[in-house]
PDB file of C-alpha atoms in Angstrom:
ATOM      1  CA  UNK M   1     116.695 102.912  69.801  1.00 43.00           C
ATOM      2  CA  UNK M   2     113.921 104.068  67.493  1.00 46.00           C
ATOM      3  CA  UNK M   3     113.703 107.731  66.586  1.00 45.00           C
ATOM      4  CA  UNK M   4     111.773 109.956  68.969  1.00 42.00           C
ATOM      5  CA  UNK M   5     109.203 110.653  66.231  1.00 53.00           C
ATOM      6  CA  UNK M   6     108.380 106.951  66.030  1.00 79.00           C
ATOM      7  CA  UNK M   7     109.931 106.715  62.580  1.00 91.00           C
ATOM      8  CA  UNK M   8     112.667 104.096  62.211  1.00 94.00           C
ATOM      9  CA  UNK M   9     115.717 105.472  60.390  1.00 96.00           C
ATOM     10  CA  UNK M  10     117.538 102.955  58.209  1.00 96.00           C
ATOM     11  CA  UNK M  11     120.988 102.886  56.607  1.00 97.00           C
ATOM     12  CA  UNK M  12     121.320 100.433  53.703  1.00 96.00           C
ATOM     13  CA  UNK M  13     124.786  98.907  53.160  1.00 97.00           C
ATOM     14  CA  UNK M  14     125.461  96.766  50.076  1.00 95.00           C
ATOM     15  CA  UNK M  15     128.097  96.811  47.351  1.00 94.00           C
ATOM     16  CA  UNK M  16     125.469  96.064  44.690  1.00 93.00           C
ATOM     17  CA  UNK M  17     123.927  99.344  43.534  1.00 94.00           C
ATOM     18  CA  UNK M  18     120.768  97.625  42.292  1.00 92.00           C
ATOM     19  CA  UNK M  19     120.233  95.882  45.626  1.00 90.00           C
ATOM     20  CA  UNK M  20     120.739  99.155  47.513  1.00 92.00           C
ATOM     21  CA  UNK M  21     118.315 100.967  45.249  1.00 92.00           C
ATOM     22  CA  UNK M  22     115.719  98.224  45.540  1.00 91.00           C
ATOM     23  CA  UNK M  23     115.901  98.043  49.330  1.00 91.00           C
ATOM     24  CA  UNK M  24     115.829 101.830  49.687  1.00 93.00           C
ATOM     25  CA  UNK M  25     112.842 102.214  47.372  1.00 91.00           C
ATOM     26  CA  UNK M  26     110.939  99.432  49.100  1.00 90.00           C
ATOM     27  CA  UNK M  27     111.647 100.576  52.669  1.00 91.00           C
ATOM     28  CA  UNK M  28     110.996 104.254  51.993  1.00 85.00           C
ATOM     29  CA  UNK M  29     107.478 103.254  51.020  1.00 80.00           C
ATOM     30  CA  UNK M  30     106.873 101.293  54.224  1.00 88.00           C
ATOM     31  CA  UNK M  31     104.863 102.762  57.069  1.00 89.00           C
ATOM     32  CA  UNK M  32     107.005 104.217  59.863  1.00 91.00           C
ATOM     33  CA  UNK M  33     110.348 103.696  58.085  1.00 94.00           C
ATOM     34  CA  UNK M  34     112.637 106.161  56.328  1.00 95.00           C
ATOM     35  CA  UNK M  35     115.938 105.377  54.593  1.00 95.00           C
ATOM     36  CA  UNK M  36     118.376 108.081  55.684  1.00 95.00           C
ATOM     37  CA  UNK M  37     121.416 106.930  53.735  1.00 95.00           C
ATOM     38  CA  UNK M  38     123.302 104.281  51.809  1.00 96.00           C
ATOM     39  CA  UNK M  39     126.858 102.911  51.833  1.00 96.00           C
ATOM     40  CA  UNK M  40     128.546 100.776  49.189  1.00 96.00           C
ATOM     41  CA  UNK M  41     130.985  98.940  51.487  1.00 96.00           C
ATOM     42  CA  UNK M  42     131.694  98.282  55.147  1.00 94.00           C
ATOM     43  CA  UNK M  43     134.466 100.863  55.238  1.00 95.00           C
ATOM     44  CA  UNK M  44     131.971 103.601  54.336  1.00 96.00           C
ATOM     45  CA  UNK M  45     129.582 102.851  57.193  1.00 96.00           C
ATOM     46  CA  UNK M  46     131.136 105.023  59.955  1.00 94.00           C
ATOM     47  CA  UNK M  47     131.076 108.156  57.799  1.00 95.00           C
ATOM     48  CA  UNK M  48     127.551 107.358  56.625  1.00 96.00           C
ATOM     49  CA  UNK M  49     126.335 107.010  60.221  1.00 96.00           C
ATOM     50  CA  UNK M  50     128.089 110.237  61.218  1.00 94.00           C
ATOM     51  CA  UNK M  51     126.282 112.046  58.413  1.00 95.00           C
ATOM     52  CA  UNK M  52     122.965 110.205  58.773  1.00 93.00           C
ATOM     53  CA  UNK M  53     122.279 108.766  62.264  1.00 93.00           C
ATOM     54  CA  UNK M  54     120.240 105.575  61.957  1.00 95.00           C
ATOM     55  CA  UNK M  55     118.309 103.248  64.227  1.00 95.00           C
ATOM     56  CA  UNK M  56     118.840 100.146  62.076  1.00 96.00           C
ATOM     57  CA  UNK M  57     121.562  99.194  59.597  1.00 96.00           C
ATOM     58  CA  UNK M  58     120.767  96.663  56.872  1.00 95.00           C
ATOM     59  CA  UNK M  59     124.234  95.153  56.348  1.00 95.00           C
ATOM     60  CA  UNK M  60     125.373  92.944  53.482  1.00 92.00           C
ATOM     61  CA  UNK M  61     127.830  90.248  54.593  1.00 90.00           C
ATOM     62  CA  UNK M  62     129.971  89.873  51.493  1.00 89.00           C
ATOM     63  CA  UNK M  63     131.617  93.147  50.459  1.00 92.00           C
ATOM     64  CA  UNK M  64     135.031  93.622  48.785  1.00 93.00           C
ATOM     65  CA  UNK M  65     136.894  95.964  51.138  1.00 95.00           C
ATOM     66  CA  UNK M  66     135.418  95.595  54.637  1.00 95.00           C
ATOM     67  CA  UNK M  67     132.968  92.728  55.066  1.00 92.00           C
ATOM     68  CA  UNK M  68     129.737  92.891  57.001  1.00 92.00           C
ATOM     69  CA  UNK M  69     131.113  91.029  60.005  1.00 91.00           C
ATOM     70  CA  UNK M  70     133.871  93.545  60.660  1.00 93.00           C
ATOM     71  CA  UNK M  71     131.558  96.433  59.851  1.00 95.00           C
ATOM     72  CA  UNK M  72     128.917  95.086  62.257  1.00 94.00           C
ATOM     73  CA  UNK M  73     131.462  94.805  65.046  1.00 91.00           C
ATOM     74  CA  UNK M  74     132.515  98.427  64.459  1.00 93.00           C
ATOM     75  CA  UNK M  75     128.919  99.640  64.347  1.00 94.00           C
ATOM     76  CA  UNK M  76     128.009  97.905  67.594  1.00 90.00           C
ATOM     77  CA  UNK M  77     131.047  99.441  69.312  1.00 88.00           C
ATOM     78  CA  UNK M  78     129.777 102.963  68.616  1.00 90.00           C
ATOM     79  CA  UNK M  79     128.101 105.028  71.361  1.00 85.00           C
ATOM     80  CA  UNK M  80     124.315 104.711  71.017  1.00 84.00           C
ATOM     81  CA  UNK M  81     124.921 101.988  68.456  1.00 89.00           C
ATOM     82  CA  UNK M  82     122.168 101.251  65.950  1.00 93.00           C
ATOM     83  CA  UNK M  83     120.851  97.726  65.602  1.00 92.00           C
ATOM     84  CA  UNK M  84     122.159  95.642  62.691  1.00 94.00           C
ATOM     85  CA  UNK M  85     120.333  93.187  60.450  1.00 93.00           C
ATOM     86  CA  UNK M  86     122.721  91.254  58.230  1.00 90.00           C
ATOM     87  CA  UNK M  87     121.707  90.347  54.700  1.00 86.00           C
ATOM     88  CA  UNK M  88     122.748  87.158  52.964  1.00 81.00           C
ATOM     89  CA  UNK M  89     121.985  85.467  49.669  1.00 78.00           C
ATOM     90  CA  UNK M  90     122.021  81.901  51.000  1.00 65.00           C
ATOM     91  CA  UNK M  91     120.778  80.587  54.345  1.00 60.00           C
ATOM     92  CA  UNK M  92     123.876  78.374  54.482  1.00 57.00           C
ATOM     93  CA  UNK M  93     126.242  81.345  54.544  1.00 58.00           C
ATOM     94  CA  UNK M  94     128.881  80.380  57.121  1.00 66.00           C
ATOM     95  CA  UNK M  95     129.486  84.020  58.000  1.00 71.00           C
ATOM     96  CA  UNK M  96     126.004  84.567  59.438  1.00 73.00           C
ATOM     97  CA  UNK M  97     126.925  83.021  62.796  1.00 75.00           C
ATOM     98  CA  UNK M  98     130.008  85.227  63.046  1.00 79.00           C
ATOM     99  CA  UNK M  99     127.907  88.281  62.251  1.00 80.00           C
ATOM    100  CA  UNK M 100     125.504  87.388  65.063  1.00 79.00           C
ATOM    101  CA  UNK M 101     128.423  87.008  67.438  1.00 80.00           C
ATOM    102  CA  UNK M 102     129.675  90.409  66.275  1.00 85.00           C
ATOM    103  CA  UNK M 103     126.448  91.927  67.564  1.00 86.00           C
ATOM    104  CA  UNK M 104     123.898  91.700  64.749  1.00 88.00           C
ATOM    105  CA  UNK M 105     120.319  91.451  65.958  1.00 86.00           C
ATOM    106  CA  UNK M 106     119.340  89.017  63.259  1.00 82.00           C
ATOM    107  CA  UNK M 107     119.560  88.253  59.584  1.00 82.00           C
ATOM    108  CA  UNK M 108     117.414  88.174  56.477  1.00 83.00           C
ATOM    109  CA  UNK M 109     117.674  86.534  53.106  1.00 82.00           C
ATOM    110  CA  UNK M 110     117.935  89.064  50.298  1.00 81.00           C
ATOM    111  CA  UNK M 111     114.963  87.509  48.549  1.00 81.00           C
ATOM    112  CA  UNK M 112     112.688  88.005  51.579  1.00 83.00           C
ATOM    113  CA  UNK M 113     109.317  89.560  50.827  1.00 85.00           C
ATOM    114  CA  UNK M 114     109.222  93.363  51.199  1.00 86.00           C
ATOM    115  CA  UNK M 115     106.692  93.129  54.020  1.00 87.00           C
ATOM    116  CA  UNK M 116     108.986  90.712  55.893  1.00 87.00           C
ATOM    117  CA  UNK M 117     111.951  93.061  55.609  1.00 90.00           C
ATOM    118  CA  UNK M 118     109.903  96.042  56.811  1.00 92.00           C
ATOM    119  CA  UNK M 119     108.521  93.967  59.697  1.00 90.00           C
ATOM    120  CA  UNK M 120     112.040  92.911  60.649  1.00 89.00           C
ATOM    121  CA  UNK M 121     113.285  96.501  60.657  1.00 92.00           C
ATOM    122  CA  UNK M 122     110.473  97.621  62.954  1.00 91.00           C
ATOM    123  CA  UNK M 123     110.930  94.632  65.278  1.00 87.00           C
ATOM    124  CA  UNK M 124     114.693  95.062  65.631  1.00 89.00           C
ATOM    125  CA  UNK M 125     114.276  98.795  66.275  1.00 90.00           C
ATOM    126  CA  UNK M 126     111.907  97.835  69.103  1.00 84.00           C
ATOM    127  CA  UNK M 127     114.496  95.491  70.620  1.00 79.00           C
ATOM    128  CA  UNK M 128     113.206  92.175  69.303  1.00 78.00           C
ATOM    129  CA  UNK M 129     115.724  90.032  67.346  1.00 73.00           C
ATOM    130  CA  UNK M 130     114.759  88.582  63.989  1.00 75.00           C
ATOM    131  CA  UNK M 131     115.898  84.991  63.560  1.00 64.00           C
ATOM    132  CA  UNK M 132     114.383  82.478  61.169  1.00 56.00           C
ATOM    133  CA  UNK M 133     113.693  79.401  63.360  1.00 52.00           C
ATOM    134  CA  UNK M 134     114.865  76.762  60.881  1.00 53.00           C
ATOM    135  CA  UNK M 135     118.067  78.532  59.897  1.00 55.00           C
ATOM    136  CA  UNK M 136     118.770  79.626  63.447  1.00 57.00           C
ATOM    137  CA  UNK M 137     118.545  76.039  64.670  1.00 58.00           C
ATOM    138  CA  UNK M 138     121.345  75.056  62.311  1.00 59.00           C
ATOM    139  CA  UNK M 139     123.415  78.045  63.357  1.00 58.00           C
ATOM    140  CA  UNK M 140     122.956  77.221  67.036  1.00 57.00           C
ATOM    141  CA  UNK M 141     124.006  73.619  66.418  1.00 61.00           C
ATOM    142  CA  UNK M 142     127.128  74.831  64.644  1.00 60.00           C
ATOM    143  CA  UNK M 143     127.884  77.268  67.464  1.00 57.00           C
ATOM    144  CA  UNK M 144     127.666  74.490  70.035  1.00 54.00           C
ATOM    145  CA  UNK M 145     130.319  72.465  68.230  1.00 58.00           C
ATOM    146  CA  UNK M 146     132.963  75.172  68.547  1.00 59.00           C
ATOM    147  CA  UNK M 147     135.787  74.137  70.862  1.00 54.00           C
ATOM    148  CA  UNK M 148     135.124  75.171  74.440  1.00 70.00           C
ATOM    149  CA  UNK M 149     131.856  76.932  73.606  1.00 74.00           C
ATOM    150  CA  UNK M 150     129.793  74.801  75.994  1.00 77.00           C
ATOM    151  CA  UNK M 151     132.095  75.352  78.982  1.00 82.00           C
ATOM    152  CA  UNK M 152     132.498  79.074  78.328  1.00 84.00           C
ATOM    153  CA  UNK M 153     128.756  79.570  78.023  1.00 86.00           C
ATOM    154  CA  UNK M 154     128.044  77.616  81.211  1.00 87.00           C
ATOM    155  CA  UNK M 155     130.624  79.643  83.125  1.00 90.00           C
ATOM    156  CA  UNK M 156     129.219  82.940  81.865  1.00 91.00           C
ATOM    157  CA  UNK M 157     125.621  82.060  82.719  1.00 93.00           C
ATOM    158  CA  UNK M 158     126.686  80.916  86.189  1.00 93.00           C
ATOM    159  CA  UNK M 159     127.380  84.575  87.002  1.00 93.00           C
ATOM    160  CA  UNK M 160     123.660  85.377  86.751  1.00 94.00           C
ATOM    161  CA  UNK M 161     121.180  85.328  89.601  1.00 95.00           C
ATOM    162  CA  UNK M 162     118.490  82.640  89.539  1.00 94.00           C
ATOM    163  CA  UNK M 163     115.890  85.027  88.100  1.00 95.00           C
ATOM    164  CA  UNK M 164     118.323  86.465  85.559  1.00 95.00           C
ATOM    165  CA  UNK M 165     119.151  82.916  84.507  1.00 95.00           C
ATOM    166  CA  UNK M 166     115.448  82.203  83.924  1.00 95.00           C
ATOM    167  CA  UNK M 167     115.150  85.351  81.816  1.00 95.00           C
ATOM    168  CA  UNK M 168     118.237  84.400  79.789  1.00 94.00           C
ATOM    169  CA  UNK M 169     116.847  80.930  79.081  1.00 93.00           C
ATOM    170  CA  UNK M 170     113.525  82.467  78.040  1.00 92.00           C
ATOM    171  CA  UNK M 171     115.400  84.717  75.599  1.00 89.00           C
ATOM    172  CA  UNK M 172     117.118  81.614  74.246  1.00 86.00           C
ATOM    173  CA  UNK M 173     113.685  80.074  73.705  1.00 84.00           C
ATOM    174  CA  UNK M 174     112.783  83.026  71.496  1.00 80.00           C
ATOM    175  CA  UNK M 175     110.215  84.550  73.859  1.00 85.00           C
ATOM    176  CA  UNK M 176     109.319  88.235  73.561  1.00 86.00           C
ATOM    177  CA  UNK M 177     109.333  90.540  76.589  1.00 89.00           C
ATOM    178  CA  UNK M 178     105.573  90.113  76.965  1.00 90.00           C
ATOM    179  CA  UNK M 179     105.878  86.318  76.768  1.00 91.00           C
ATOM    180  CA  UNK M 180     108.694  86.291  79.332  1.00 93.00           C
ATOM    181  CA  UNK M 181     106.599  88.462  81.656  1.00 93.00           C
ATOM    182  CA  UNK M 182     103.626  86.085  81.400  1.00 94.00           C
ATOM    183  CA  UNK M 183     105.812  82.980  81.731  1.00 93.00           C
ATOM    184  CA  UNK M 184     107.635  84.224  84.841  1.00 94.00           C
ATOM    185  CA  UNK M 185     104.715  86.219  86.307  1.00 95.00           C
ATOM    186  CA  UNK M 186     106.605  89.510  86.134  1.00 94.00           C
ATOM    187  CA  UNK M 187     105.795  92.958  84.823  1.00 95.00           C
ATOM    188  CA  UNK M 188     107.253  93.913  81.451  1.00 91.00           C
ATOM    189  CA  UNK M 189     109.199  96.712  83.159  1.00 93.00           C
ATOM    190  CA  UNK M 190     110.787  94.163  85.509  1.00 95.00           C
ATOM    191  CA  UNK M 191     111.637  91.891  82.575  1.00 94.00           C
ATOM    192  CA  UNK M 192     113.342  94.785  80.805  1.00 92.00           C
ATOM    193  CA  UNK M 193     115.351  95.564  83.945  1.00 94.00           C
ATOM    194  CA  UNK M 194     116.442  91.921  84.223  1.00 95.00           C
ATOM    195  CA  UNK M 195     117.445  91.878  80.543  1.00 93.00           C
ATOM    196  CA  UNK M 196     119.580  94.987  81.036  1.00 92.00           C
ATOM    197  CA  UNK M 197     121.403  93.295  83.922  1.00 94.00           C
ATOM    198  CA  UNK M 198     121.803  90.068  81.927  1.00 95.00           C
ATOM    199  CA  UNK M 199     123.394  91.961  79.031  1.00 92.00           C
ATOM    200  CA  UNK M 200     125.750  93.782  81.399  1.00 91.00           C
ATOM    201  CA  UNK M 201     126.817  90.681  83.341  1.00 93.00           C
ATOM    202  CA  UNK M 202     127.351  88.609  80.210  1.00 92.00           C
ATOM    203  CA  UNK M 203     129.197  91.429  78.472  1.00 88.00           C
ATOM    204  CA  UNK M 204     127.092  91.187  75.319  1.00 86.00           C
ATOM    205  CA  UNK M 205     125.329  93.803  73.240  1.00 80.00           C
ATOM    206  CA  UNK M 206     121.921  92.328  72.495  1.00 84.00           C
ATOM    207  CA  UNK M 207     119.431  89.499  73.017  1.00 85.00           C
ATOM    208  CA  UNK M 208     120.715  87.498  70.073  1.00 81.00           C
ATOM    209  CA  UNK M 209     124.091  87.054  71.746  1.00 84.00           C
ATOM    210  CA  UNK M 210     122.326  85.977  74.951  1.00 88.00           C
ATOM    211  CA  UNK M 211     120.409  83.376  72.920  1.00 85.00           C
ATOM    212  CA  UNK M 212     123.637  82.082  71.420  1.00 82.00           C
ATOM    213  CA  UNK M 213     125.147  81.638  74.891  1.00 86.00           C
ATOM    214  CA  UNK M 214     122.060  79.825  76.130  1.00 88.00           C
ATOM    215  CA  UNK M 215     122.178  77.452  73.181  1.00 82.00           C
ATOM    216  CA  UNK M 216     125.939  76.971  73.568  1.00 83.00           C
ATOM    217  CA  UNK M 217     125.279  75.972  77.170  1.00 85.00           C
ATOM    218  CA  UNK M 218     122.766  73.362  76.006  1.00 82.00           C
ATOM    219  CA  UNK M 219     119.863  74.964  77.865  1.00 82.00           C
ATOM    220  CA  UNK M 220     117.520  75.153  74.849  1.00 73.00           C
TER     221      UNK M 220
END
């Protein structure tokens, strides 16, 4: 949830001091964003968040003591959990899918343009996942090949009402709240209420995990 002032508070987590410094310097200069803290490994994230509450965590995947997947899972289990964007050097990183399943709201390549990173931070703070279409397609295909994923996803989605199912599929298609509202002829407030119920019934923490289930089920 974005800060009440409208400023998005960011915690930068990376074991490379130069990367941390670069991200912090770049984001602190972006409109509506402030970097409130840094951490050099996943095991330092809880203390950093206790000292500096954040709305979004930029999380490196590969760190020596506690990796970004485990750290993301721990972050998302916190009360009033911040959103997480995982950072990776290569779009083929096999750990990205696991990070998304751990509750990350999206991922970025470390060489993304500064404006893209700032845009992603603002979007995720507003509840919109950031997923590169080309890379995400490959991740979804890999997710669908996991043993039993198709059956488990189908069973989970069967617990939704007809309208909730439509909303879930629309999330899987990458539609924003406004696009879902227009597509299903609903108000944005009603869409948000449906999304809250979908998250609760599916037992997931964010829209990205809903999208993964929808793709696992073969509905997109």
